[in-house]
Amino acid sequence: MVSNTTTRGSRRALMSSHHHLLLLSGVASLMPAVTNAFISTNQHHSNNYHQLTTSIHRRSVHLPKRNSFQLSSSSSSSSDEEQPTNSVTGPIYEMTNDDNNNNTPPPKIKLFTKEGCTLCDKVKDILSEIRTDYPHSLYAVDITDDDKQVWFDKYKYDIPVLHMEDVYWTKHRLTKEEAIQGIEEAVSAGGEFECRKGEPDAGRLEH
């Protein structure tokens, strides 16, 4: 009995050992295929990467620098702030004796203004609208010019300010009726115009 038991144990051990050998043999037989598949996959990814980098290089593709847009905008804003404003001093339109029915010099009106004054633009539109029927010349005086400091000190809070024949006429706004009345007065007086009351003078009030 002992001999039989020992024999069975030996057989079981031999069968188990043989089974393990078969498993190891199967795994070993699969190793070349697995290794080849791994190498093939790596080569495929390597080829794709090489193609991608080559394509980017050929097309000259470059990533933008970080914050390049913000830097560009900031530089542009700084440049805009440093640019001086343009003077608007000069004739807006001029009319001669031939434009006037009675062959007399048309009244001269000065508009004290500065660049970007929207109320001044409205006054210009009113005067321009009636200049054919009520001839006059219109000149702009930019109070922000270096040589207009006197006018800046007086009118800096009140533009638009208008002068008729070099004397104060009105400020802030102008209706078509007021414009016609002022021009007719200057024409009938032969170029003379009575200075109106209420001329602004900010500099005097600040001292």
PDB file of C-alpha atoms in Angstrom:
ATOM      1  CA  MET A   1       0.000   0.000   0.000  1.00  0.00           C
ATOM      2  CA  VAL A   2       2.783   2.363   0.782  1.00  0.00           C
ATOM      3  CA  SER A   3       4.314   1.668  -2.560  1.00  0.00           C
ATOM      4  CA  ASN A   4       1.080   2.382  -4.387  1.00  0.00           C
ATOM      5  CA  THR A   5       0.540   5.631  -2.480  1.00  0.00           C
ATOM      6  CA  THR A   6       4.024   6.793  -3.256  1.00  0.00           C
ATOM      7  CA  THR A   7       3.586   5.954  -6.903  1.00  0.00           C
ATOM      8  CA  ARG A   8       0.349   7.964  -7.113  1.00  0.00           C
ATOM      9  CA  GLY A   9       2.040  10.943  -5.467  1.00  0.00           C
ATOM     10  CA  SER A  10       4.942  10.716  -7.851  1.00  0.00           C
ATOM     11  CA  ARG A  11       2.613  10.595 -10.825  1.00  0.00           C
ATOM     12  CA  ARG A  12       0.631  13.590  -9.615  1.00  0.00           C
ATOM     13  CA  ALA A  13       3.829  15.526  -9.103  1.00  0.00           C
ATOM     14  CA  LEU A  14       5.057  14.487 -12.533  1.00  0.00           C
ATOM     15  CA  MET A  15       1.735  15.450 -14.159  1.00  0.00           C
ATOM     16  CA  SER A  16       1.739  18.810 -12.395  1.00  0.00           C
ATOM     17  CA  SER A  17       5.302  19.401 -13.444  1.00  0.00           C
ATOM     18  CA  HIS A  18       4.492  18.385 -17.012  1.00  0.00           C
ATOM     19  CA  HIS A  19       1.466  20.740 -17.001  1.00  0.00           C
ATOM     20  CA  HIS A  20       3.651  23.650 -15.902  1.00  0.00           C
ATOM     21  CA  LEU A  21       6.166  22.820 -18.575  1.00  0.00           C
ATOM     22  CA  LEU A  22       3.402  22.921 -21.190  1.00  0.00           C
ATOM     23  CA  LEU A  23       2.211  26.313 -19.946  1.00  0.00           C
ATOM     24  CA  LEU A  24       5.716  27.715 -19.986  1.00  0.00           C
ATOM     25  CA  SER A  25       6.259  26.297 -23.447  1.00  0.00           C
ATOM     26  CA  GLY A  26       3.044  27.992 -24.672  1.00  0.00           C
ATOM     27  CA  VAL A  27       4.009  31.315 -23.203  1.00  0.00           C
ATOM     28  CA  ALA A  28       7.476  31.050 -24.689  1.00  0.00           C
ATOM     29  CA  SER A  29       5.996  30.337 -28.110  1.00  0.00           C
ATOM     30  CA  LEU A  30       3.869  33.508 -27.866  1.00  0.00           C
ATOM     31  CA  MET A  31       6.736  35.788 -26.851  1.00  0.00           C
ATOM     32  CA  PRO A  32       8.131  36.394 -30.378  1.00  0.00           C
ATOM     33  CA  ALA A  33       4.694  37.417 -31.661  1.00  0.00           C
ATOM     34  CA  VAL A  34       4.127  39.768 -28.727  1.00  0.00           C
ATOM     35  CA  THR A  35       7.601  41.248 -29.095  1.00  0.00           C
ATOM     36  CA  ASN A  36       7.134  41.804 -32.829  1.00  0.00           C
ATOM     37  CA  ALA A  37       3.744  43.449 -32.267  1.00  0.00           C
ATOM     38  CA  PHE A  38       5.239  45.808 -29.654  1.00  0.00           C
ATOM     39  CA  ILE A  39       8.116  46.745 -31.947  1.00  0.00           C
ATOM     40  CA  SER A  40       5.729  47.298 -34.876  1.00  0.00           C
ATOM     41  CA  THR A  41       3.458  49.552 -32.777  1.00  0.00           C
ATOM     42  CA  ASN A  42       6.393  51.651 -31.593  1.00  0.00           C
ATOM     43  CA  GLN A  43       7.686  51.999 -35.130  1.00  0.00           C
ATOM     44  CA  HIS A  44       4.222  53.085 -36.301  1.00  0.00           C
ATOM     45  CA  HIS A  45       3.972  55.827 -33.634  1.00  0.00           C
ATOM     46  CA  SER A  46       7.527  56.900 -34.347  1.00  0.00           C
ATOM     47  CA  ASN A  47       6.767  57.203 -38.055  1.00  0.00           C
ATOM     48  CA  ASN A  48       3.598  59.233 -37.342  1.00  0.00           C
ATOM     49  CA  TYR A  49       5.506  61.589 -35.059  1.00  0.00           C
ATOM     50  CA  HIS A  50       8.217  62.035 -37.656  1.00  0.00           C
ATOM     51  CA  GLN A  51       5.618  62.815 -40.351  1.00  0.00           C
ATOM     52  CA  LEU A  52       3.833  65.305 -38.086  1.00  0.00           C
ATOM     53  CA  THR A  53       6.984  67.195 -37.149  1.00  0.00           C
ATOM     54  CA  THR A  54       8.136  67.222 -40.772  1.00  0.00           C
ATOM     55  CA  SER A  55       4.760  68.626 -41.901  1.00  0.00           C
ATOM     56  CA  ILE A  56       4.842  71.365 -39.255  1.00  0.00           C
ATOM     57  CA  HIS A  57       8.394  72.274 -40.232  1.00  0.00           C
ATOM     58  CA  ARG A  58       7.546  72.434 -43.923  1.00  0.00           C
ATOM     59  CA  ARG A  59       4.483  74.602 -43.346  1.00  0.00           C
ATOM     60  CA  SER A  60       6.416  76.946 -41.037  1.00  0.00           C
ATOM     61  CA  VAL A  61       3.828  76.577 -38.299  1.00  0.00           C
ATOM     62  CA  HIS A  62       4.756  78.539 -35.170  1.00  0.00           C
ATOM     63  CA  LEU A  63       2.880  78.874 -31.927  1.00  0.00           C
ATOM     64  CA  PRO A  64       2.199  82.499 -30.897  1.00  0.00           C
ATOM     65  CA  LYS A  65       4.145  83.898 -28.007  1.00  0.00           C
ATOM     66  CA  ARG A  66       2.278  84.034 -24.750  1.00  0.00           C
ATOM     67  CA  ASN A  67       0.353  87.279 -24.193  1.00  0.00           C
ATOM     68  CA  SER A  68       1.459  88.604 -27.566  1.00  0.00           C
ATOM     69  CA  PHE A  69      -2.023  90.037 -28.202  1.00  0.00           C
ATOM     70  CA  GLN A  70      -2.130  91.809 -24.862  1.00  0.00           C
ATOM     71  CA  LEU A  71       1.367  93.186 -25.369  1.00  0.00           C
ATOM     72  CA  SER A  72       0.467  94.411 -28.848  1.00  0.00           C
ATOM     73  CA  SER A  73      -2.730  96.074 -27.578  1.00  0.00           C
ATOM     74  CA  SER A  74      -0.863  97.672 -24.689  1.00  0.00           C
ATOM     75  CA  SER A  75       1.825  99.039 -27.003  1.00  0.00           C
ATOM     76  CA  SER A  76      -0.839 100.380 -29.357  1.00  0.00           C
ATOM     77  CA  SER A  77      -2.669 102.105 -26.495  1.00  0.00           C
ATOM     78  CA  SER A  78       0.561 103.693 -25.282  1.00  0.00           C
ATOM     79  CA  SER A  79       1.307 104.965 -28.778  1.00  0.00           C
ATOM     80  CA  ASP A  80      -2.185 106.453 -29.079  1.00  0.00           C
ATOM     81  CA  GLU A  81      -1.824 108.243 -25.751  1.00  0.00           C
ATOM     82  CA  GLU A  82       1.477 109.764 -26.795  1.00  0.00           C
ATOM     83  CA  GLN A  83       0.169 111.133 -30.085  1.00  0.00           C
ATOM     84  CA  PRO A  84      -0.662 114.856 -29.893  1.00  0.00           C
ATOM     85  CA  THR A  85      -4.132 116.037 -30.876  1.00  0.00           C
ATOM     86  CA  ASN A  86      -4.530 117.860 -34.166  1.00  0.00           C
ATOM     87  CA  SER A  87      -5.232 121.568 -34.196  1.00  0.00           C
ATOM     88  CA  VAL A  88      -8.531 122.555 -35.813  1.00  0.00           C
ATOM     89  CA  THR A  89      -7.613 126.232 -36.150  1.00  0.00           C
ATOM     90  CA  GLY A  90      -8.266 127.662 -39.603  1.00  0.00           C
ATOM     91  CA  PRO A  91     -11.020 128.631 -42.032  1.00  0.00           C
ATOM     92  CA  ILE A  92     -14.011 126.313 -42.169  1.00  0.00           C
ATOM     93  CA  TYR A  93     -15.369 128.175 -45.193  1.00  0.00           C
ATOM     94  CA  GLU A  94     -14.851 131.668 -46.589  1.00  0.00           C
ATOM     95  CA  MET A  95     -17.189 133.842 -48.646  1.00  0.00           C
ATOM     96  CA  THR A  96     -16.412 136.991 -50.624  1.00  0.00           C
ATOM     97  CA  ASN A  97     -18.219 140.173 -51.685  1.00  0.00           C
ATOM     98  CA  ASP A  98     -19.454 138.382 -54.797  1.00  0.00           C
ATOM     99  CA  ASP A  99     -21.368 135.982 -52.590  1.00  0.00           C
ATOM    100  CA  ASN A 100     -23.256 138.843 -50.950  1.00  0.00           C
ATOM    101  CA  ASN A 101     -26.249 140.449 -52.671  1.00  0.00           C
ATOM    102  CA  ASN A 102     -25.300 144.005 -51.684  1.00  0.00           C
ATOM    103  CA  ASN A 103     -21.657 143.491 -52.681  1.00  0.00           C
ATOM    104  CA  THR A 104     -20.390 144.129 -49.158  1.00  0.00           C
ATOM    105  CA  PRO A 105     -17.950 141.931 -47.223  1.00  0.00           C
ATOM    106  CA  PRO A 106     -19.806 139.077 -45.523  1.00  0.00           C
ATOM    107  CA  PRO A 107     -19.628 139.052 -41.718  1.00  0.00           C
ATOM    108  CA  LYS A 108     -16.783 137.069 -40.171  1.00  0.00           C
ATOM    109  CA  ILE A 109     -17.678 134.591 -37.466  1.00  0.00           C
ATOM    110  CA  LYS A 110     -15.155 132.876 -35.208  1.00  0.00           C
ATOM    111  CA  LEU A 111     -15.944 129.583 -33.536  1.00  0.00           C
ATOM    112  CA  PHE A 112     -13.830 128.894 -30.446  1.00  0.00           C
ATOM    113  CA  THR A 113     -13.561 125.134 -30.282  1.00  0.00           C
ATOM    114  CA  LYS A 114     -11.260 122.116 -29.991  1.00  0.00           C
ATOM    115  CA  GLU A 115     -10.948 118.687 -31.570  1.00  0.00           C
ATOM    116  CA  GLY A 116     -13.839 116.360 -30.711  1.00  0.00           C
ATOM    117  CA  CYS A 117     -16.278 119.064 -29.573  1.00  0.00           C
ATOM    118  CA  THR A 118     -19.680 117.692 -30.652  1.00  0.00           C
ATOM    119  CA  LEU A 119     -21.612 120.811 -29.588  1.00  0.00           C
ATOM    120  CA  CYS A 120     -19.269 122.828 -31.795  1.00  0.00           C
ATOM    121  CA  ASP A 121     -20.112 120.537 -34.718  1.00  0.00           C
ATOM    122  CA  LYS A 122     -23.811 121.275 -34.239  1.00  0.00           C
ATOM    123  CA  VAL A 123     -23.142 125.012 -34.354  1.00  0.00           C
ATOM    124  CA  LYS A 124     -21.102 124.567 -37.547  1.00  0.00           C
ATOM    125  CA  ASP A 125     -23.963 122.630 -39.117  1.00  0.00           C
ATOM    126  CA  ILE A 126     -26.466 125.404 -38.332  1.00  0.00           C
ATOM    127  CA  LEU A 127     -24.259 128.130 -39.796  1.00  0.00           C
ATOM    128  CA  SER A 128     -23.311 126.068 -42.844  1.00  0.00           C
ATOM    129  CA  GLU A 129     -26.980 125.405 -43.569  1.00  0.00           C
ATOM    130  CA  ILE A 130     -27.797 129.120 -43.925  1.00  0.00           C
ATOM    131  CA  ARG A 131     -24.588 130.411 -45.519  1.00  0.00           C
ATOM    132  CA  THR A 132     -26.024 130.533 -49.039  1.00  0.00           C
ATOM    133  CA  ASP A 133     -28.970 132.741 -48.069  1.00  0.00           C
ATOM    134  CA  TYR A 134     -27.061 134.615 -45.352  1.00  0.00           C
ATOM    135  CA  PRO A 135     -23.436 134.799 -46.538  1.00  0.00           C
ATOM    136  CA  HIS A 136     -20.708 134.839 -43.918  1.00  0.00           C
ATOM    137  CA  SER A 137     -17.246 133.391 -43.371  1.00  0.00           C
ATOM    138  CA  LEU A 138     -16.595 130.932 -40.562  1.00  0.00           C
ATOM    139  CA  TYR A 139     -13.227 130.381 -38.872  1.00  0.00           C
ATOM    140  CA  ALA A 140     -12.257 127.904 -36.164  1.00  0.00           C
ATOM    141  CA  VAL A 141     -10.035 128.889 -33.251  1.00  0.00           C
ATOM    142  CA  ASP A 142      -8.636 125.908 -31.353  1.00  0.00           C
ATOM    143  CA  ILE A 143      -8.323 126.991 -27.737  1.00  0.00           C
ATOM    144  CA  THR A 144      -5.881 124.132 -27.021  1.00  0.00           C
ATOM    145  CA  ASP A 145      -3.225 125.541 -29.369  1.00  0.00           C
ATOM    146  CA  ASP A 146      -0.040 126.676 -27.621  1.00  0.00           C
ATOM    147  CA  ASP A 147      -0.538 130.257 -28.773  1.00  0.00           C
ATOM    148  CA  LYS A 148      -4.198 130.365 -27.682  1.00  0.00           C
ATOM    149  CA  GLN A 149      -3.618 130.219 -23.921  1.00  0.00           C
ATOM    150  CA  VAL A 150      -5.593 133.425 -23.351  1.00  0.00           C
ATOM    151  CA  TRP A 151      -8.671 131.962 -25.034  1.00  0.00           C
ATOM    152  CA  PHE A 152      -8.234 128.648 -23.248  1.00  0.00           C
ATOM    153  CA  ASP A 153      -8.195 130.360 -19.861  1.00  0.00           C
ATOM    154  CA  LYS A 154     -11.404 132.219 -20.700  1.00  0.00           C
ATOM    155  CA  TYR A 155     -13.449 129.645 -22.629  1.00  0.00           C
ATOM    156  CA  LYS A 156     -12.227 126.215 -21.460  1.00  0.00           C
ATOM    157  CA  TYR A 157     -15.535 125.381 -19.743  1.00  0.00           C
ATOM    158  CA  ASP A 158     -17.906 127.007 -22.224  1.00  0.00           C
ATOM    159  CA  ILE A 159     -17.129 126.042 -25.840  1.00  0.00           C
ATOM    160  CA  PRO A 160     -18.588 126.471 -28.315  1.00  0.00           C
ATOM    161  CA  VAL A 161     -18.143 130.238 -28.051  1.00  0.00           C
ATOM    162  CA  LEU A 162     -18.910 132.505 -31.043  1.00  0.00           C
ATOM    163  CA  HIS A 163     -17.552 135.911 -31.994  1.00  0.00           C
ATOM    164  CA  MET A 164     -19.161 138.085 -34.653  1.00  0.00           C
ATOM    165  CA  GLU A 165     -16.758 140.610 -36.212  1.00  0.00           C
ATOM    166  CA  ASP A 166     -14.230 139.921 -33.436  1.00  0.00           C
ATOM    167  CA  VAL A 167     -16.571 140.633 -30.516  1.00  0.00           C
ATOM    168  CA  TYR A 168     -18.385 138.217 -28.251  1.00  0.00           C
ATOM    169  CA  TRP A 169     -21.711 136.961 -29.604  1.00  0.00           C
ATOM    170  CA  THR A 170     -22.957 133.785 -27.872  1.00  0.00           C
ATOM    171  CA  LYS A 171     -21.951 130.447 -26.308  1.00  0.00           C
ATOM    172  CA  HIS A 172     -22.955 126.790 -25.847  1.00  0.00           C
ATOM    173  CA  ARG A 173     -25.572 126.511 -28.624  1.00  0.00           C
ATOM    174  CA  LEU A 174     -27.108 128.350 -31.561  1.00  0.00           C
ATOM    175  CA  THR A 175     -30.484 128.062 -33.265  1.00  0.00           C
ATOM    176  CA  LYS A 176     -31.072 128.872 -36.905  1.00  0.00           C
ATOM    177  CA  GLU A 177     -33.187 131.894 -35.949  1.00  0.00           C
ATOM    178  CA  GLU A 178     -30.448 133.271 -33.673  1.00  0.00           C
ATOM    179  CA  ALA A 179     -27.858 132.779 -36.405  1.00  0.00           C
ATOM    180  CA  ILE A 180     -29.939 134.636 -39.004  1.00  0.00           C
ATOM    181  CA  GLN A 181     -30.665 137.482 -36.604  1.00  0.00           C
ATOM    182  CA  GLY A 182     -26.998 137.934 -35.704  1.00  0.00           C
ATOM    183  CA  ILE A 183     -25.822 137.931 -39.332  1.00  0.00           C
ATOM    184  CA  GLU A 184     -28.516 140.375 -40.417  1.00  0.00           C
ATOM    185  CA  GLU A 185     -27.552 142.706 -37.580  1.00  0.00           C
ATOM    186  CA  ALA A 186     -23.902 142.687 -38.605  1.00  0.00           C
ATOM    187  CA  VAL A 187     -24.769 143.283 -42.291  1.00  0.00           C
ATOM    188  CA  SER A 188     -27.147 146.146 -41.554  1.00  0.00           C
ATOM    189  CA  ALA A 189     -24.565 147.814 -39.293  1.00  0.00           C
ATOM    190  CA  GLY A 190     -21.937 147.677 -42.023  1.00  0.00           C
ATOM    191  CA  GLY A 191     -19.725 145.198 -40.256  1.00  0.00           C
ATOM    192  CA  GLU A 192     -20.281 146.541 -36.783  1.00  0.00           C
ATOM    193  CA  PHE A 193     -21.649 144.269 -34.108  1.00  0.00           C
ATOM    194  CA  GLU A 194     -22.636 145.037 -30.537  1.00  0.00           C
ATOM    195  CA  CYS A 195     -20.883 142.871 -28.009  1.00  0.00           C
ATOM    196  CA  ARG A 196     -23.302 140.778 -26.010  1.00  0.00           C
ATOM    197  CA  LYS A 197     -23.305 140.468 -22.254  1.00  0.00           C
ATOM    198  CA  GLY A 198     -22.356 137.288 -20.449  1.00  0.00           C
ATOM    199  CA  GLU A 199     -19.008 136.525 -22.064  1.00  0.00           C
ATOM    200  CA  PRO A 200     -17.444 133.663 -20.091  1.00  0.00           C
ATOM    201  CA  ASP A 201     -14.121 134.122 -18.334  1.00  0.00           C
ATOM    202  CA  ALA A 202     -13.161 131.024 -16.375  1.00  0.00           C
ATOM    203  CA  GLY A 203      -9.697 132.334 -15.559  1.00  0.00           C
ATOM    204  CA  ARG A 204     -11.079 135.418 -13.817  1.00  0.00           C
ATOM    205  CA  LEU A 205     -13.472 133.318 -11.746  1.00  0.00           C
ATOM    206  CA  GLU A 206     -10.738 130.928 -10.660  1.00  0.00           C
ATOM    207  CA  HIS A 207      -8.597 133.683  -9.159  1.00  0.00           C
TER     208      HIS A 207
END
